[in-house]
Amino acid sequence: MDFALSEEQTLIFDMAKGFGEENIAPHAQKWESEGSIPKELWPQLAELGLGGIYVSEEYGGSGLSRLDATLVFEALAMACPSVGSFLSIHNMCGGMIDKFGSEETKQKWLPELCSMNKVFSYCLTEPGSGSDAAALKTRAERTNDGYVLNGTKAFISGGSYSDAYVCMVRTGEDGPKGISTVVVEDGADGLSFGALEKKMGWLSQPTSQVQFDDCKVPADNLIGEEGKGFSYAMAGLDGGRLNISAGALGGAQKALDLTVQYMSERKAFGKSINQFQALQFRLAEYETKLQAARTFLRQAAWKLDNGDHDATKFCAMAKLMVTDAAFDVANGCLQLHGGYGYLADYGIEKIVRDLRVHQILEGTNEIMRLIISRQMIST
Ligand SMILES: Cc1cc2nc3c(=O)[nH]c(=O)nc-3n(C[C@H](O)[C@H](O)[C@H](O)COP(=O)(O)OP(=O)(O)OC[C@H]3O[C@@H](n4cnc5c(N)ncnc54)[C@H](O)[C@@H]3O)c2cc1C
């Protein structure tokens, strides 16, 4: 057993961290207030191989592991959890197409996905179905030319911003077996978007409903086989949950680093506040929580990379444990900054706002408990 990162993995982490410090962190607050991330950023990230992190190299991807991907998203989130997580969703789409798409499908979408000339969004949630995703209602009727879609997707990260949408739609019976996955390109006839959602965090990402009104999609936009879309969506989420956890971890680590520095500078009652033992113990707790979360996250990623039978359970446990720990640490760091933690200039309140949604999306942490306990009682 070896808990150390390889030399290559250390380089991957350092590269993503360096890129984030130089090209993301200085602009993160501005992009928040503008409610959008400049599209020019994506090809720069793609040049580093981060547009298709686990897409095969023959289609322009980097062919890296899920563990490698967690390093990238932890490092990018240290600059901005919102930007890093947006890239993670794009990569989740790439992973699904690479794993389940036909040869033609991969040729069609992956090169532009990997170069990030096309940015992809993932559309599963609907206004009436979030946690119970298999109850989705958006219908795709087969026609001579392809599919006609009718319905609405909700909460879509990149809605009205992305170039292509990987959509889970109903082509058959009720329940998970009637669901298929199709790609809908921006500009498709009958595709429109709701108003931008006003949110607590992840403010630099546009979020909106994606609406289909007799939206026409060519037959070869189907990913894999009809009726398998729900299993593709869930497989995508195993890795997605690792990345969402890694993003939470990176955000919390940044908050803790800022706090250690701040506590050495801030004085109260005649001494630096890092001299109060009660506060030193808080730092010790936060450090322990984050190191434990990191080790557990990397174990879950390693299980997914190895195709272990209990990888889904470990991805769910990692998401539950890491995102809860990360939010608690970030929120505690805000407290240790006193009133200054509440001010935007100190960089902590944004992290707290951004990290809150990591406990909610890609399956709420209640649903993680459901996945974990179901697997425990079924064996
Ligand atoms: C900022 C943001 C971005 C998002 N981006 C995307 C995206 O890009 N693509 C996408 O498809 N979706 C996206 N989502 C949607 C997200 O995945 C859902 O919000 C999430 O899955 C929860 O669904 P819901 O909001 O409908 O809550 P509900 O399913 O209505 O849940 C409400 C509450 O009930 C609990 N609950 C539900 N069922 C159970 C149960 N069986 N046992 C115990 N508790 C239960 C939940 O945990 C929650 O606390 C995004 C959401 C947000 C906020």
XYZ file of C-alpha atoms and ligand atoms in Angstrom:
432
model
C 0.000 0.000 0.000
C 1.363 3.399 -0.993
C -0.371 6.613 0.000
C 2.031 8.937 -1.826
C 1.215 10.614 -5.113
C 3.474 9.642 -8.005
C 5.805 12.220 -9.513
C 3.415 12.584 -12.451
C 0.429 13.088 -10.136
C 2.287 15.739 -8.169
C 3.028 17.518 -11.459
C -0.668 17.340 -12.453
C -1.717 18.891 -9.132
C 0.923 21.605 -9.302
C 0.087 22.431 -12.926
C -3.638 22.856 -12.168
C -2.894 24.851 -9.004
C -0.475 27.120 -10.855
C -2.930 27.701 -13.684
C -5.694 28.515 -11.209
C -3.553 30.960 -9.232
C -2.506 32.798 -12.373
C -5.582 32.674 -14.595
C -8.630 32.074 -12.400
C -8.177 33.387 -8.839
C -7.417 37.018 -9.840
C -10.698 37.179 -11.811
C -12.984 34.979 -9.696
C -14.799 37.838 -7.944
C -15.272 39.759 -11.193
C -16.695 36.692 -12.939
C -19.027 36.205 -9.958
C -20.390 39.716 -10.321
C -20.705 39.310 -14.102
C -22.457 35.946 -13.636
C -20.389 34.319 -16.361
C -17.004 32.767 -17.104
C -15.280 34.106 -20.260
C -15.369 31.417 -22.925
C -11.722 32.127 -23.791
C -10.707 30.409 -20.552
C -11.779 26.946 -21.722
C -9.361 26.406 -24.639
C -6.526 27.440 -22.309
C -7.534 24.703 -19.877
C -7.933 22.311 -22.811
C -4.357 23.023 -23.869
C -3.279 21.626 -20.512
C -5.260 18.461 -21.287
C -8.116 19.305 -18.928
C -10.954 19.379 -21.500
C -11.207 15.594 -21.695
C -9.324 14.416 -18.633
C -10.433 10.770 -18.811
C -11.298 10.673 -22.518
C -9.081 8.285 -24.513
C -6.067 9.875 -26.153
C -7.138 8.760 -29.659
C -10.080 11.215 -29.466
C -7.986 14.082 -28.123
C -8.363 13.320 -24.425
C -5.712 12.901 -21.748
C -6.578 9.322 -20.792
C -5.960 10.040 -17.109
C -7.486 8.213 -14.158
C -10.302 9.276 -11.834
C -7.743 9.728 -9.104
C -5.776 12.092 -11.344
C -8.996 14.014 -12.000
C -9.583 14.552 -8.266
C -6.159 16.197 -8.082
C -7.082 18.570 -10.902
C -10.396 19.574 -9.319
C -8.987 19.957 -5.829
C -6.274 22.247 -7.219
C -8.597 24.333 -9.427
C -11.089 24.820 -6.593
C -8.354 26.480 -4.567
C -8.674 29.279 -7.130
C -12.485 29.145 -7.497
C -14.820 26.217 -6.687
C -17.409 27.496 -9.168
C -15.065 27.495 -12.187
C -13.517 24.139 -11.266
C -16.903 22.500 -10.816
C -18.131 23.797 -14.145
C -15.171 22.105 -15.835
C -15.957 18.940 -13.881
C -19.481 18.787 -15.361
C -18.077 19.194 -18.884
C -15.649 16.363 -18.148
C -18.460 14.170 -16.822
C -20.156 14.506 -20.231
C -16.882 13.613 -21.974
C -16.457 10.541 -19.801
C -19.987 9.330 -20.622
C -19.541 9.741 -24.382
C -16.114 8.100 -24.302
C -17.339 5.143 -22.249
C -20.722 4.488 -23.836
C -20.765 6.148 -27.275
C -20.319 4.308 -30.574
C -17.192 4.884 -32.667
C -19.092 7.418 -34.846
C -20.464 9.222 -31.784
C -17.019 9.564 -30.284
C -15.571 10.850 -33.556
C -18.425 13.316 -33.790
C -18.260 14.903 -30.321
C -15.047 14.155 -28.489
C -12.393 16.123 -30.426
C -14.315 19.389 -29.992
C -15.212 18.503 -26.418
C -11.550 17.872 -25.573
C -10.372 21.087 -27.260
C -13.265 22.850 -25.488
C -14.312 24.486 -28.713
C -17.595 23.059 -27.529
C -18.544 23.289 -23.856
C -20.929 20.553 -22.639
C -23.652 20.549 -19.972
C -25.327 17.594 -18.249
C -29.136 17.579 -18.125
C -30.806 15.101 -15.799
C -32.843 17.096 -13.251
C -36.357 18.299 -14.097
C -38.715 20.626 -12.226
C -40.655 17.605 -10.904
C -37.771 15.162 -10.418
C -34.406 15.741 -8.745
C -33.489 13.021 -6.267
C -35.957 10.662 -7.942
C -34.250 11.219 -11.282
C -35.680 8.061 -12.879
C -39.126 9.713 -12.746
C -38.075 12.207 -15.442
C -40.737 13.111 -17.988
C -38.998 14.814 -20.922
C -40.073 12.705 -23.904
C -38.143 11.920 -27.058
C -40.378 10.508 -29.820
C -38.656 8.597 -32.602
C -39.282 9.961 -36.106
C -37.861 9.021 -39.512
C -35.029 11.566 -39.068
C -34.266 11.203 -35.395
C -36.050 12.371 -32.232
C -38.479 15.112 -31.290
C -38.036 16.257 -27.668
C -40.653 17.845 -25.418
C -40.114 18.757 -21.774
C -38.005 20.841 -19.401
C -34.723 20.282 -17.586
C -34.120 22.304 -14.404
C -31.054 23.726 -12.628
C -28.781 23.154 -15.617
C -25.249 24.420 -15.006
C -24.343 26.159 -18.240
C -27.963 26.464 -19.391
C -28.032 29.050 -22.231
C -24.195 29.221 -22.135
C -22.995 25.804 -23.267
C -22.630 24.571 -26.830
C -24.089 21.113 -26.300
C -26.342 19.426 -23.739
C -26.111 15.742 -22.799
C -29.758 15.036 -21.982
C -31.461 12.112 -20.284
C -34.871 11.723 -21.955
C -37.691 9.197 -21.978
C -37.879 7.089 -25.131
C -39.792 4.186 -23.590
C -41.663 2.931 -20.543
C -41.832 4.614 -17.104
C -38.861 4.071 -14.804
C -35.107 3.829 -15.401
C -35.296 1.375 -18.316
C -37.225 3.795 -20.525
C -34.512 6.473 -20.459
C -32.000 7.262 -23.231
C -29.200 9.791 -23.604
C -29.083 12.253 -26.500
C -26.904 15.259 -27.263
C -28.759 18.464 -28.118
C -26.676 21.157 -29.759
C -27.133 24.836 -29.041
C -29.223 26.364 -31.812
C -31.314 23.211 -32.334
C -34.812 23.934 -33.563
C -37.171 24.040 -30.542
C -34.436 24.499 -27.882
C -34.839 27.447 -25.520
C -33.812 28.472 -22.010
C -35.442 29.836 -18.870
C -34.299 32.988 -17.098
C -30.961 32.782 -15.287
C -31.470 31.495 -11.736
C -30.499 33.790 -8.838
C -28.350 31.669 -6.552
C -26.456 31.626 -3.244
C -23.119 30.489 -4.704
C -21.499 29.249 -7.911
C -22.384 32.733 -9.134
C -19.986 32.781 -12.054
C -21.805 29.839 -13.648
C -25.016 30.564 -15.505
C -27.776 28.192 -14.322
C -31.128 27.926 -16.096
C -33.879 25.651 -17.253
C -33.369 24.010 -20.636
C -36.619 23.682 -22.541
C -37.567 21.460 -25.460
C -40.553 22.373 -27.556
C -40.773 19.938 -30.480
C -36.993 20.099 -30.452
C -35.534 18.135 -33.344
C -32.431 16.021 -32.757
C -30.718 13.847 -35.415
C -30.802 10.072 -34.792
C -27.026 9.833 -34.511
C -27.043 12.192 -31.504
C -28.119 9.176 -29.431
C -25.353 8.054 -27.057
C -25.002 4.281 -26.828
C -28.228 2.264 -26.819
C -31.823 3.315 -26.314
C -33.084 2.456 -22.822
C -29.618 2.510 -21.225
C -29.448 6.250 -20.577
C -30.166 6.061 -16.870
C -27.294 3.666 -16.242
C -25.002 5.946 -18.283
C -26.151 8.938 -16.231
C -25.506 7.127 -12.954
C -22.094 5.895 -14.115
C -21.225 9.481 -15.019
C -22.229 10.545 -11.527
C -19.856 8.138 -9.764
C -16.913 10.085 -11.147
C -18.810 13.379 -10.969
C -19.306 12.890 -7.223
C -15.590 12.403 -6.744
C -14.919 15.654 -8.568
C -17.577 17.549 -6.635
C -15.946 16.244 -3.455
C -12.486 17.221 -4.690
C -13.782 20.723 -5.437
C -15.192 21.020 -1.920
C -11.884 19.839 -0.498
C -9.865 22.365 -2.512
C -12.165 25.209 -1.482
C -11.950 24.256 2.202
C -8.170 23.848 2.019
C -7.880 27.353 0.595
C -10.097 28.697 3.389
C -7.933 26.959 5.982
C -4.681 28.252 4.439
C -6.074 31.797 4.489
C -7.163 31.327 8.090
C -3.793 30.119 9.366
C -2.236 33.222 7.818
C -4.944 35.553 9.121
C -4.705 34.215 12.661
C -1.000 34.983 12.775
C -1.708 38.622 11.864
C -4.904 39.432 13.750
C -4.448 40.590 17.339
C -6.904 40.527 20.239
C -6.323 40.975 23.976
C -2.707 41.887 23.287
C -1.672 38.821 21.277
C -2.121 37.127 17.926
C -5.322 35.129 17.913
C -3.342 31.998 16.978
C -2.020 32.071 20.561
C -5.407 31.150 22.040
C -5.388 27.409 22.600
C -9.121 27.059 21.956
C -8.511 28.417 18.459
C -5.352 26.367 17.918
C -7.432 23.269 18.648
C -9.945 24.343 16.017
C -7.120 24.515 13.453
C -5.987 21.043 14.501
C -9.514 19.687 14.044
C -9.896 21.274 10.609
C -6.526 20.005 9.431
C -7.405 16.490 10.613
C -10.827 16.619 8.950
C -9.403 17.688 5.595
C -6.556 15.178 5.619
C -8.985 12.366 6.471
C -11.356 13.549 3.733
C -8.495 13.647 1.199
C -7.348 10.116 2.011
C -10.886 8.751 1.832
C -11.624 10.568 -1.433
C -8.491 9.159 -3.055
C -9.394 5.662 -1.895
C -12.846 5.987 -3.499
C -11.246 7.242 -6.733
C -8.796 4.343 -6.678
C -11.726 1.933 -6.306
C -13.508 3.495 -9.277
C -10.332 3.291 -11.363
C -10.011 -0.389 -10.480
C -13.668 -1.158 -11.209
C -14.188 -2.530 -7.681
C -17.642 -3.962 -7.011
C -18.266 -1.475 -4.202
C -16.922 1.607 -6.044
C -20.388 3.238 -6.269
C -20.820 2.923 -2.498
C -17.379 4.410 -1.899
C -18.052 7.316 -4.284
C -21.285 8.020 -2.374
C -19.520 7.756 1.002
C -16.762 10.052 -0.196
C -19.251 12.646 -1.395
C -21.154 12.545 1.878
C -18.095 12.692 4.086
C -15.908 15.078 2.091
C -18.528 17.680 1.167
C -19.919 17.808 4.735
C -16.424 18.070 6.235
C -15.365 20.693 3.698
C -18.402 22.884 4.317
C -17.953 22.664 8.097
C -14.295 23.629 7.810
C -14.977 26.545 5.443
C -17.776 27.802 7.691
C -15.533 27.451 10.743
C -12.801 29.408 8.954
C -15.286 32.206 8.377
C -15.944 32.241 12.130
C -12.220 32.420 12.882
C -12.012 35.550 10.705
C -14.643 37.251 12.879
C -16.492 40.024 11.051
C -13.864 40.102 8.329
C -14.853 36.608 7.271
C -18.192 38.055 6.248
C -16.583 40.597 3.916
C -15.972 39.687 0.282
C -12.399 41.034 0.259
C -11.167 38.300 2.582
C -12.166 35.494 0.176
C -13.833 33.266 2.771
C -17.532 34.071 2.388
C -17.420 33.166 -1.326
C -15.941 29.765 -0.515
C -18.670 29.115 2.072
C -21.392 30.120 -0.417
C -19.825 28.052 -3.191
C -19.319 24.923 -1.109
C -22.887 24.752 0.181
C -24.214 23.366 -3.093
C -21.656 20.552 -3.099
C -23.811 18.951 -0.377
C -26.864 19.172 -2.645
C -26.047 18.428 -6.258
C -25.004 15.317 -8.122
C -27.232 13.586 -5.560
C -27.999 15.188 -2.199
C -26.145 13.909 0.830
C -29.407 12.255 1.951
C -29.413 10.322 -1.335
C -25.779 9.360 -0.665
C -26.969 7.803 2.611
C -29.654 5.958 0.629
C -27.097 4.523 -1.832
C -24.747 3.480 0.971
C -27.383 1.852 3.182
C -29.114 0.119 0.253
C -25.877 -1.559 -0.693
C -25.231 -2.552 2.935
C -28.570 -4.275 3.436
C -28.617 -5.921 0.006
C -25.479 -7.999 0.665
C -26.502 25.316 -8.454
C -27.062 24.013 -8.932
C -26.571 23.454 -10.103
C -27.093 22.254 -10.573
N -26.618 21.737 -11.751
C -27.233 20.671 -12.320
C -26.862 20.228 -13.621
O -25.953 20.777 -14.262
N -27.536 19.174 -14.157
C -28.537 18.531 -13.491
O -29.090 17.581 -14.036
N -28.917 18.938 -12.238
C -28.293 19.983 -11.643
N -28.669 20.418 -10.381
C -29.787 19.773 -9.729
C -29.401 18.960 -8.487
O -28.720 17.792 -8.880
C -30.695 18.689 -7.703
O -31.107 19.927 -7.132
C -30.511 17.636 -6.621
O -30.311 16.365 -7.201
C -31.726 17.562 -5.671
O -32.931 17.492 -6.371
P -34.129 18.493 -5.969
O -33.560 19.872 -5.932
O -35.273 18.231 -6.884
O -34.525 18.088 -4.489
P -35.620 16.955 -4.050
O -35.355 15.685 -4.768
O -36.969 17.549 -4.166
O -35.243 16.801 -2.522
C -35.712 17.665 -1.477
C -35.174 17.149 -0.134
O -35.683 15.832 0.112
C -34.599 14.924 0.302
N -34.986 13.602 -0.204
C -35.540 13.335 -1.430
N -35.765 12.015 -1.549
C -35.327 11.435 -0.402
C -35.289 10.097 0.095
N -35.710 9.057 -0.638
N -34.805 9.879 1.349
C -34.342 10.905 2.096
N -34.346 12.199 1.682
C -34.831 12.454 0.453
C -33.438 15.547 -0.426
O -32.196 15.073 0.059
C -33.661 17.022 -0.142
O -33.150 17.338 1.119
C -28.131 21.586 -9.851
C -28.601 22.151 -8.652
C -28.077 23.342 -8.191
C -28.625 23.923 -6.914
